Each structure stands twice: as structure tokens, then as C-alpha cells.
Tab-separated table of C-alpha atoms in Angstrom:
chain	number	residue	atom	x	y	z
A	1	MET	CA	3.475	14.225	41.595
A	2	ALA	CA	6.385	12.255	40.099
A	3	ARG	CA	9.659	14.102	39.841
A	4	PRO	CA	10.858	14.703	36.231
A	5	GLY	CA	14.185	13.155	37.043
A	6	ARG	CA	12.533	10.012	38.376
A	7	TYR	CA	10.403	9.754	35.267
A	8	ALA	CA	13.476	10.015	33.053
A	9	GLU	CA	15.248	7.360	35.161
A	10	VAL	CA	12.349	4.915	34.879
A	11	HIS	CA	11.981	5.620	31.147
A	12	HIS	CA	15.724	4.907	30.698
A	13	GLN	CA	15.414	1.588	32.587
A	14	VAL	CA	12.385	0.491	30.608
A	15	ARG	CA	13.992	1.416	27.289
A	16	ALA	CA	17.213	-0.390	28.158
A	17	ASP	CA	15.247	-3.499	29.118
A	18	LEU	CA	13.239	-3.360	25.855
A	19	VAL	CA	16.353	-3.012	23.746
A	20	ALA	CA	17.977	-5.943	25.528
A	21	ARG	CA	14.846	-8.072	24.985
A	22	ILE	CA	14.713	-7.140	21.284
A	23	ARG	CA	18.399	-7.974	20.788
A	24	SER	CA	18.041	-11.342	22.644
A	25	ALA	CA	14.684	-12.385	21.204
A	26	PRO	CA	14.719	-16.058	20.093
A	27	ASP	CA	13.611	-15.355	16.535
A	28	ALA	CA	12.926	-12.536	14.058
A	29	ARG	CA	9.138	-12.688	14.491
A	30	GLU	CA	9.436	-12.024	18.239
A	31	GLN	CA	11.877	-9.162	17.606
A	32	GLN	CA	9.361	-7.648	15.177
A	33	ARG	CA	6.450	-7.998	17.601
A	34	LEU	CA	8.329	-6.348	20.475
A	35	LEU	CA	9.556	-3.497	18.331
A	36	ALA	CA	6.172	-2.907	16.631
A	37	ASP	CA	4.500	-2.609	20.065
A	38	ALA	CA	7.217	-0.216	21.244
A	39	ILE	CA	6.821	2.005	18.155
A	40	VAL	CA	3.076	2.184	18.632
A	41	VAL	CA	3.245	2.954	22.319
A	42	THR	CA	6.204	5.353	22.283
A	43	CYS	CA	5.972	6.786	18.773
A	44	PRO	CA	7.733	10.138	18.263
A	45	ARG	CA	6.142	13.416	19.164
A	46	THR	CA	5.855	14.527	15.547
A	47	ARG	CA	3.212	14.600	12.863
A	48	LEU	CA	3.960	10.959	12.211
A	49	ALA	CA	2.650	9.894	15.639
A	50	ALA	CA	-0.952	9.743	14.412
A	51	TYR	CA	0.195	7.821	11.347
A	52	VAL	CA	1.879	5.108	13.365
A	53	ALA	CA	-0.496	4.909	16.312
A	54	ALA	CA	-3.396	4.234	13.911
A	55	ALA	CA	-1.609	1.488	12.065
A	56	ARG	CA	-0.813	-1.268	14.499
A	57	PRO	CA	0.157	-4.289	12.331
A	58	VAL	CA	-2.159	-6.860	13.972
A	59	GLY	CA	-2.179	-9.972	11.809
A	60	HIS	CA	0.527	-8.552	9.524
A	61	HIS	CA	4.167	-9.643	9.489
A	62	ILE	CA	7.518	-9.171	7.820
A	63	ASP	CA	8.835	-11.832	5.505
A	64	GLU	CA	11.672	-12.393	3.047
A	65	LEU	CA	11.247	-11.862	-0.659
A	66	ARG	CA	9.912	-14.940	-2.440
A	67	PRO	CA	9.601	-15.590	-6.219
A	68	GLN	CA	5.846	-15.112	-6.125
A	69	ASP	CA	6.302	-11.602	-4.711
A	70	THR	CA	8.106	-10.097	-7.670
A	71	ALA	CA	5.085	-9.693	-9.944
A	72	PRO	CA	2.773	-7.992	-7.368
A	73	ILE	CA	5.640	-5.759	-6.221
A	74	ALA	CA	6.328	-4.640	-9.785
A	75	GLU	CA	2.590	-4.103	-10.401
A	76	MET	CA	1.960	-2.014	-7.268
A	77	THR	CA	5.093	0.062	-7.959
A	78	THR	CA	4.109	0.787	-11.557
A	79	ARG	CA	0.641	1.842	-10.463
A	80	ALA	CA	1.801	4.098	-7.571
A	81	GLN	CA	5.258	5.338	-8.621
A	82	GLY	CA	5.622	4.797	-12.358
A	83	THR	CA	7.398	2.530	-14.799
A	84	GLN	CA	10.914	3.867	-14.183
A	85	GLN	CA	10.712	3.173	-10.445
A	86	ALA	CA	9.195	-0.267	-11.141
A	87	ALA	CA	12.097	-1.110	-13.497
A	88	LEU	CA	14.574	-0.122	-10.792
A	89	VAL	CA	12.725	-2.265	-8.210
A	90	ALA	CA	12.906	-5.178	-10.581
A	91	TYR	CA	16.644	-4.662	-11.066
A	92	TRP	CA	17.305	-4.585	-7.322
A	93	MET	CA	15.135	-7.611	-6.704
A	94	ARG	CA	17.476	-9.494	-9.014
A	95	ARG	CA	20.638	-7.832	-7.798
A	96	GLN	CA	20.031	-7.815	-4.008
A	97	PRO	CA	17.000	-9.983	-3.177
A	98	ASP	CA	18.032	-10.240	0.455
A	99	ALA	CA	17.670	-6.475	0.733
A	100	PHE	CA	13.898	-6.717	0.367
A	101	ARG	CA	11.346	-7.206	3.161
A	102	VAL	CA	7.772	-8.129	2.196
A	103	PHE	CA	4.862	-7.080	4.408
A	104	ARG	CA	2.167	-9.715	4.402
A	105	GLY	CA	-1.446	-9.426	5.480
A	106	ARG	CA	-3.586	-11.970	7.304
A	107	ASP	CA	-4.009	-13.914	4.081
A	108	GLY	CA	-0.261	-14.138	3.452
A	109	GLN	CA	-0.481	-12.064	0.315
A	110	THR	CA	1.994	-9.288	-0.585
A	111	GLN	CA	0.581	-6.168	1.104
A	112	GLY	CA	3.691	-3.987	0.770
A	113	TYR	CA	7.457	-4.026	0.709
A	114	GLY	CA	10.600	-2.135	1.644
A	115	ALA	CA	14.280	-2.488	0.663
A	116	CYS	CA	17.524	-1.526	2.272
A	117	LEU	CA	20.408	-1.796	-0.175
A	118	ASP	CA	24.086	-2.346	0.639
A	119	LEU	CA	25.691	0.289	-1.537
A	120	CYS	CA	28.936	-0.319	-3.339
A	121	ALA	CA	30.768	1.271	-6.269
A	122	GLU	CA	30.031	-1.686	-8.569
A	123	ASP	CA	26.351	-0.757	-8.606
A	124	LEU	CA	26.791	2.802	-9.865
A	125	GLY	CA	25.354	3.920	-13.159
A	126	VAL	CA	22.021	2.097	-12.969
A	127	ASP	CA	19.876	3.828	-10.321
A	128	PRO	CA	19.828	7.649	-10.009
A	129	GLY	CA	18.916	7.298	-6.307
A	130	VAL	CA	21.879	5.005	-5.518
A	131	ASP	CA	24.233	7.221	-7.584
A	132	SER	CA	23.164	10.343	-5.715
A	133	MET	CA	23.486	8.767	-2.261
A	134	TRP	CA	26.881	7.243	-3.127
A	135	GLN	CA	28.230	10.614	-4.294
A	136	TYR	CA	27.045	12.205	-1.099
A	137	ILE	CA	29.020	9.811	1.144
A	138	ARG	CA	32.086	10.215	-1.051
A	139	ARG	CA	32.016	13.894	-0.310
A	140	HIS	CA	31.131	13.633	3.387
A	141	GLY	CA	32.963	10.564	4.670
A	142	ALA	CA	33.376	7.537	2.417
A	143	ALA	CA	33.054	4.087	3.941
A	144	ARG	CA	36.356	2.597	4.984
A	145	PRO	CA	37.439	-1.028	4.544
A	146	GLY	CA	35.049	-3.256	6.497
A	147	GLU	CA	32.273	-0.626	6.758
A	148	HIS	CA	28.868	-0.773	5.101
A	149	VAL	CA	26.575	1.878	3.645
A	150	ARG	CA	22.929	1.000	4.198
A	151	ALA	CA	20.367	2.758	1.977
A	152	TRP	CA	16.589	2.456	2.466
A	153	ARG	CA	15.684	2.975	-1.193
A	154	PHE	CA	12.103	1.627	-1.547
A	155	PHE	CA	8.885	1.556	0.457
A	156	LEU	CA	5.323	1.054	-0.653
A	157	ASP	CA	2.003	-0.372	0.525
A	158	ARG	CA	-0.287	-1.905	-2.112
A	159	ASP	CA	-3.489	-0.069	-0.986
A	160	HIS	CA	-2.132	3.000	0.879
A	161	GLY	CA	0.986	3.957	-0.966
A	162	GLN	CA	3.193	5.718	1.615
A	163	ALA	CA	0.282	6.798	3.839
A	164	SER	CA	-0.606	5.288	7.223
A	165	SER	CA	-0.811	1.528	7.029
A	166	PRO	CA	0.397	-1.596	8.876
A	167	SER	CA	3.075	-1.757	6.205
A	168	LEU	CA	4.358	1.688	7.303
A	169	THR	CA	4.675	0.520	10.882
A	170	LEU	CA	6.442	-2.701	9.800
A	171	PHE	CA	8.809	-0.629	7.616
A	172	ALA	CA	9.727	1.401	10.697
A	173	VAL	CA	10.296	-1.861	12.528
A	174	CYS	CA	12.691	-2.981	9.750
A	175	GLN	CA	14.630	0.262	9.973
A	176	VAL	CA	15.110	0.189	13.719
A	177	LEU	CA	15.981	-3.500	13.775
A	178	ASP	CA	18.611	-2.886	11.134
A	179	ILE	CA	20.154	-0.237	13.358
A	180	LEU	CA	20.089	-2.351	16.521
A	181	THR	CA	21.262	-5.634	15.069
A	182	ARG	CA	23.555	-4.909	12.103
A	183	ASP	CA	27.217	-4.146	12.869
A	184	ARG	CA	29.802	-2.254	10.901
A	185	SER	CA	27.442	0.306	9.335
A	186	ALA	CA	29.153	3.579	8.518
A	187	TRP	CA	26.043	5.286	7.127
A	188	THR	CA	22.326	4.673	7.136
A	189	MET	CA	20.533	6.631	4.390
A	190	VAL	CA	16.767	6.971	3.986
A	191	GLY	CA	15.742	7.848	0.478
A	192	ALA	CA	12.463	5.904	0.153
A	193	TYR	CA	9.895	8.596	1.012
A	194	ALA	CA	8.446	11.174	-1.368
A	195	ASP	CA	6.983	13.591	1.187
A	196	ALA	CA	9.814	15.701	2.589
A	197	GLY	CA	7.443	17.883	4.650
A	198	LEU	CA	6.052	14.919	6.537
A	199	TRP	CA	9.253	13.035	7.088
A	200	GLU	CA	11.844	15.698	7.849
A	201	PRO	CA	10.561	16.431	11.470
A	202	THR	CA	10.323	12.742	12.267
A	203	LEU	CA	13.689	11.777	10.858
A	204	GLY	CA	15.256	14.808	12.476
A	205	TYR	CA	13.839	13.559	15.771
A	206	LEU	CA	15.652	10.291	15.030
A	207	ASP	CA	18.927	12.116	14.346
A	208	PHE	CA	18.782	11.769	10.545
A	209	TRP	CA	19.566	15.074	8.877
A	210	PRO	CA	18.388	16.128	5.400
A	211	ALA	CA	21.036	15.657	2.738
A	212	ALA	CA	19.754	18.141	0.197
A	213	GLU	CA	22.475	17.429	-2.356
A	214	ALA	CA	21.605	13.715	-2.290
A	215	ALA	CA	17.969	14.179	-3.319
A	216	TYR	CA	17.081	12.543	-6.603
A	217	ALA	CA	14.233	12.396	-9.142
A	218	ILE	CA	12.532	9.316	-10.568
A	219	GLY	CA	10.032	10.321	-13.192
A	220	ASP	CA	8.106	13.301	-11.899
A	221	THR	CA	8.829	12.567	-8.218
A	222	THR	CA	11.696	13.985	-6.177
A	223	TYR	CA	12.816	11.796	-3.269
A	224	PRO	CA	14.558	13.571	-0.359
A	225	VAL	CA	17.394	11.787	1.396
A	226	PHE	CA	18.064	11.737	5.116
A	227	VAL	CA	21.326	10.381	6.548
A	228	HIS	CA	23.080	9.352	9.761
A	229	ASP	CA	26.800	8.651	10.168
A	230	TRP	CA	27.264	5.998	12.835
A	231	ARG	CA	30.973	6.739	13.171
A	232	ARG	CA	30.096	10.153	14.570
A	233	THR	CA	27.143	9.111	16.713
A	234	GLY	CA	27.107	5.403	17.486
A	235	VAL	CA	24.131	3.243	18.302
A	236	ASP	CA	24.394	3.583	22.145
A	237	GLU	CA	24.701	7.372	21.876
A	238	TRP	CA	21.835	7.369	19.407
A	239	LEU	CA	19.609	5.464	21.805
A	240	GLU	CA	20.447	7.979	24.570
A	241	LEU	CA	19.620	10.873	22.233
A	242	ILE	CA	16.237	9.390	21.282
A	243	ALA	CA	15.472	8.699	24.940
A	244	ALA	CA	16.214	12.338	25.732
A	245	HIS	CA	13.759	13.444	23.076
A	246	GLU	CA	11.129	11.137	24.417
A	247	VAL	CA	11.236	12.541	27.957
A	248	GLY	CA	11.600	16.124	26.810
A	249	ALA	CA	15.168	16.473	28.081
A	250	PRO	CA	17.599	18.854	26.336
A	251	ALA	CA	19.139	17.177	23.260
A	252	ARG	CA	21.039	18.483	20.316
A	253	PRO	CA	19.210	18.639	16.984
A	254	ALA	CA	20.125	16.464	14.028
A	255	LYS	CA	23.071	18.106	12.323
A	256	GLU	CA	25.326	17.439	9.409
A	257	GLN	CA	28.520	18.885	10.827
A	258	SER	CA	30.375	17.187	13.669
A	259	ALA	CA	33.518	17.821	15.591
A	260	GLU	CA	34.411	14.184	15.196
A	261	LEU	CA	36.749	13.085	12.407
A	262	VAL	CA	36.401	10.061	10.169
A	263	LEU	CA	39.997	9.140	9.237
A	264	SER	CA	40.992	6.963	6.366
A	265	GLN	CA	42.889	3.782	7.300
A	266	ALA	CA	46.230	5.358	6.274
A	267	GLU	CA	45.480	8.565	8.205
A	268	PHE	CA	44.428	6.494	11.224
A	269	ALA	CA	47.686	4.497	11.194
A	270	GLU	CA	49.847	7.563	10.884
A	271	SER	CA	47.954	9.262	13.737
A	272	ILE	CA	48.668	6.307	15.998
A	273	ARG	CA	52.365	6.392	15.182
A	274	ALA	CA	52.441	10.073	15.965
A	275	ALA	CA	50.541	9.498	19.216
A	276	LEU	CA	52.993	6.857	20.365
A	277	ARG	CA	55.852	9.268	19.722
A	278	ASP	CA	54.015	12.080	21.565
A	279	LEU	CA	52.905	10.117	24.620
A	280	PRO	CA	55.298	12.036	26.958
A	281	LEU	CA	53.975	15.363	25.537
A	282	PRO	CA	50.345	15.958	26.704
A	283	GLN	CA	49.908	19.111	24.597
A	284	ALA	CA	51.076	17.416	21.412
A	285	LEU	CA	48.949	14.347	22.191
A	286	GLY	CA	45.937	16.629	22.655
A	287	ARG	CA	46.345	17.852	19.077
A	288	ASN	CA	46.354	14.350	17.584
A	289	PRO	CA	43.420	13.744	15.166
A	290	LEU	CA	42.614	10.518	17.078
A	291	VAL	CA	41.309	12.627	19.947
A	292	ARG	CA	38.337	13.429	17.698
A	293	SER	CA	37.876	9.896	16.376
A	294	ARG	CA	35.160	7.328	17.147
A	295	VAL	CA	37.465	4.852	18.927
A	296	VAL	CA	38.526	7.300	21.617
A	297	ARG	CA	34.936	7.767	22.819
A	298	SER	CA	35.137	4.320	24.481
A	299	ALA	CA	38.174	5.146	26.582
A	300	ALA	CA	39.111	7.780	29.148
A	301	GLY	CA	41.703	9.218	26.798
A	302	LEU	CA	44.060	8.512	23.920
A	303	ASP	CA	46.952	7.636	26.308
A	304	GLU	CA	44.754	5.107	28.123
A	305	LEU	CA	43.632	3.560	24.880
A	306	LEU	CA	47.188	3.141	23.622
A	307	ALA	CA	48.075	1.456	26.909
A	308	MET	CA	45.164	-0.918	26.478
A	309	ALA	CA	46.279	-1.693	22.949
A	310	ALA	CA	49.801	-2.406	24.208
A	311	GLU	CA	48.411	-4.862	26.775
A	312	SER	CA	47.152	-7.013	23.891
A	313	LEU	CA	50.890	-7.678	23.124
A	314	ARG	CA	51.678	-9.330	26.462
A	315	ALA	CA	51.203	-12.865	25.192
A	316	ASP	CA	53.706	-12.434	22.395
A	317	ARG	CA	56.846	-14.438	23.194
A	318	ARG	CA	59.126	-11.985	21.418
A	319	GLY	CA	58.648	-9.492	24.217
A	320	LEU	CA	56.691	-6.955	22.173
A	321	PHE	CA	54.923	-5.537	25.187
A	322	GLU	CA	58.226	-4.868	27.029
A	323	LEU	CA	59.571	-3.247	23.874
A	324	VAL	CA	56.530	-0.939	23.544
A	325	ASP	CA	56.561	-0.191	27.266
A	326	ARG	CA	60.217	0.889	27.264
A	327	THR	CA	60.033	2.687	23.913
A	328	PHE	CA	56.682	4.532	24.187
A	329	LEU	CA	54.733	4.025	27.411
A	330	HIS	CA	57.604	4.571	29.845
A	331	PRO	CA	60.550	5.673	27.633
A	332	ALA	CA	63.865	4.396	28.863
A	333	GLY	CA	66.087	6.636	26.793
A	334	PRO	CA	67.178	6.546	23.141
A	335	GLN	CA	65.993	3.537	21.181
A	336	GLU	CA	69.549	2.221	20.809
A	337	ARG	CA	69.722	1.992	24.593
A	338	VAL	CA	66.290	0.294	24.747
A	339	ALA	CA	67.510	-2.308	22.227
A	340	GLN	CA	70.570	-2.993	24.401
A	341	SER	CA	68.400	-3.359	27.526
A	342	LEU	CA	66.287	-5.934	25.663
A	343	HIS	CA	69.402	-7.774	24.446
A	344	LEU	CA	68.487	-7.166	20.820
A	345	SER	CA	70.541	-5.946	17.889
A	346	PHE	CA	69.239	-2.603	16.690
A	347	SER	CA	68.034	-4.078	13.401
A	348	THR	CA	66.047	-6.766	15.305
A	349	TYR	CA	64.737	-4.145	17.677
A	350	ARG	CA	63.460	-1.995	14.809
A	351	ARG	CA	61.808	-4.961	13.159
A	352	HIS	CA	60.070	-5.891	16.410
A	353	ARG	CA	59.156	-2.288	17.084
A	354	ASP	CA	57.504	-1.904	13.672
A	355	LEU	CA	55.650	-5.165	14.137
A	356	ALA	CA	54.416	-4.054	17.564
A	357	VAL	CA	53.167	-0.756	16.211
A	358	THR	CA	51.406	-2.545	13.373
A	359	ARG	CA	49.661	-4.779	15.893
A	360	ILE	CA	48.593	-1.747	17.901
A	361	VAL	CA	47.236	-0.058	14.777
A	362	ASP	CA	45.288	-3.241	13.860
A	363	TRP	CA	43.849	-3.538	17.394
A	364	MET	CA	42.640	0.038	17.399
A	365	TRP	CA	41.416	-0.030	13.811
A	366	GLN	CA	39.189	-3.040	14.573
A	367	ARG	CA	37.587	-1.031	17.412
A	368	GLU	CA	37.302	2.059	15.251
A	369	VAL	CA	35.486	0.257	12.439
A	370	HIS	CA	33.711	-2.614	14.176
A	371	GLY	CA	33.090	-1.081	17.610
A	372	HIS	CA	34.503	-3.966	19.646
A	373	PRO	CA	34.362	-3.561	23.416
A	374	MET	CA	37.453	-2.135	25.035
A	375	ASP	CA	39.075	-5.364	26.241
A	376	THR	CA	42.622	-6.632	25.941
A	377	ASP	CA	41.986	-9.978	24.262
């Protein structure tokens, strides 16, 4: 009998290989095929398993929105979800056509569709669903400069609605591909499904928690909303969490609250300045908000990360690394003395010091928001 630990190890290796193959696939169609097969074979242990396993999308594929799709999409939406929802779909097809994915059958006709919107403040006041989701993230961790909010707002199959269908499997493919291949997402929100009872266990399994205050009504239908904050649990951690679920290993449940902080850009910069000042004081450094931030997860500690950021200054001909090293990393006395040791007037020293700190802040902010690998380029 195979040992549970060995099974988990093999499962991890297979999953890692599959993710690598999906990310490096030569085209979108191959990515879709690999992921659809993976979803069918390793679908979650929830009520949705039978839905997905019975709906392998043989002969179906995902395509971009084309002009000839707008009329059938509006028609199927009116029939299944009402005129208000259809009017909103029409608005978003004009406003963000690239957000839509069309599911085509063997004959190439429009079998179904889904849409993942990029939310922004300029779009408020039109769609109750978008308004509700936007207000939720404002209260629970607004996107920072450079970050995106992704909202799965629509899904429908022409013949099966939101029940089991090849379109449903392809919609799941779209969602996972968006997670694996799209950078700089702060939030992913799922507000496309009408059946909360069916979807809550499955989305909880996938670490999306129900955001009750973000639920919204279109006509007579209430749409629940499920959310995931990628700044608190990044993609690599998310993959590990799903893998643990799949092999029955202990794993935390989806949860709204997290010990991790999401700092504004100004708070982040001030926390770095404080950390540089407190480097010789381990207890003070341990209380810095950055300890609970996303960027520190990729390093052994805040002090190590600051040292790595400082290394990025070595190429600067003004000696910014030496200045940071003597001022913060290995303090060489009062700053006036450091300035003298560097043969700088104190005014020039302060100007270079502030520039160096700004460069460190920028280096760390890029990794906080964009998740760059921890290098010293």
C-alpha cells in the first residue's frame, strides 16, 4: 500500500509539472486543453464534481468576442436572466469587449459566454453588481497603484443556463487561467453565479470566501459574491493550499480575516523608513507593519529584505550603497560623522540619503505590488 506521504509527494510533482506546462504552452488553445483535462480529472471533492466531470468540453472551445456574438448573447441573457441583466451585458460588451470569452460548440456558434471585468472607479453608477463589489474592496483593502481588481460578473450557457455543460467547464478554465497567467491582481471576485448553495462549498475549497455584503440583485435574482485577496495569499501559496485539499492534507478554510496587512503606498514607504532606522533594534523591527506584509513572505526576514534592496544600489556611481551601509545596515556613528567619512558635505549627504531611501522604497514596492522575484537587479 502506498504511503500517504509518498502519494502527496507524487501529487505535488504532477501538479507542479502541469502548472509549468500550462504556463509555457505555445498558444491559448493548448493552455485551455491542458487545463480542461486537469479540471475534469482532478475536479474538487464537492457537489460540483459531478457537474464538471459530466461536462468535458470535447469539440468546444474558448474564443474572443466577435461582432456576430453580441445578438445571440443578448438574446440568451434576456431569456434566462431578464432584460435588466441583458442590458448590462450589452453595456459591458461595448465598454470592455476584451473581458468577454465566448464558448463555441462544434459548429462554431455561440454556445455560451463569460466575462471578467477590470473594475475601476470610472465605471461606477451603471451596474449594481460592479458597484457592490467595488464598495466591498474599498472597505476591505482597496487596490493600490498598479494593482487590478478582476470581477467575474457574467456566465451563461445558451441551452443549460448555469447548470452542467461544456460551457461551465470552459468557464472554470477561464477563471483558473486568469489566476495563473495574469499578474498584478489584488482581488479576484466571483459574482456571476446565482446559486449560492451550490457554489459556496466549491469556491470555499478554492479559497474564495463569501462576501455577504457584496451580494447584489438584478431583477428578481440575488447574486452572491465570493472573493480572494492575492496580496494576502499569493498564487504559489494558493496552489499549495488547493493541492493540500486534493490529497486530504490539513489546510486552513477560506477566511475573510488575515493577519497580513495591505498597506497603502504612503504607509508602505513610511514603514520602510522606520525599518531602516530600527535595523539595530530587533524588537522594534519586529513590530514594524512590514513584517505582516506580502513582500516579506519572499525573504527570510525584514532585515534581509532591506539588505537585498540596498544591494540594488551598488551600481550607482554616487556611492549610495556605501552611504546606506554606513548609515543603516552597519551604522558608523552619527550621520554627520558618516558624511565626513564619505567626504560629503552634510547637505549633499542628506540629499543622497533621501535618494537612496526612495530607491529602496521603489524596489520593495515593485515586489510588493508586482511580485517580482527576490533578485538584486
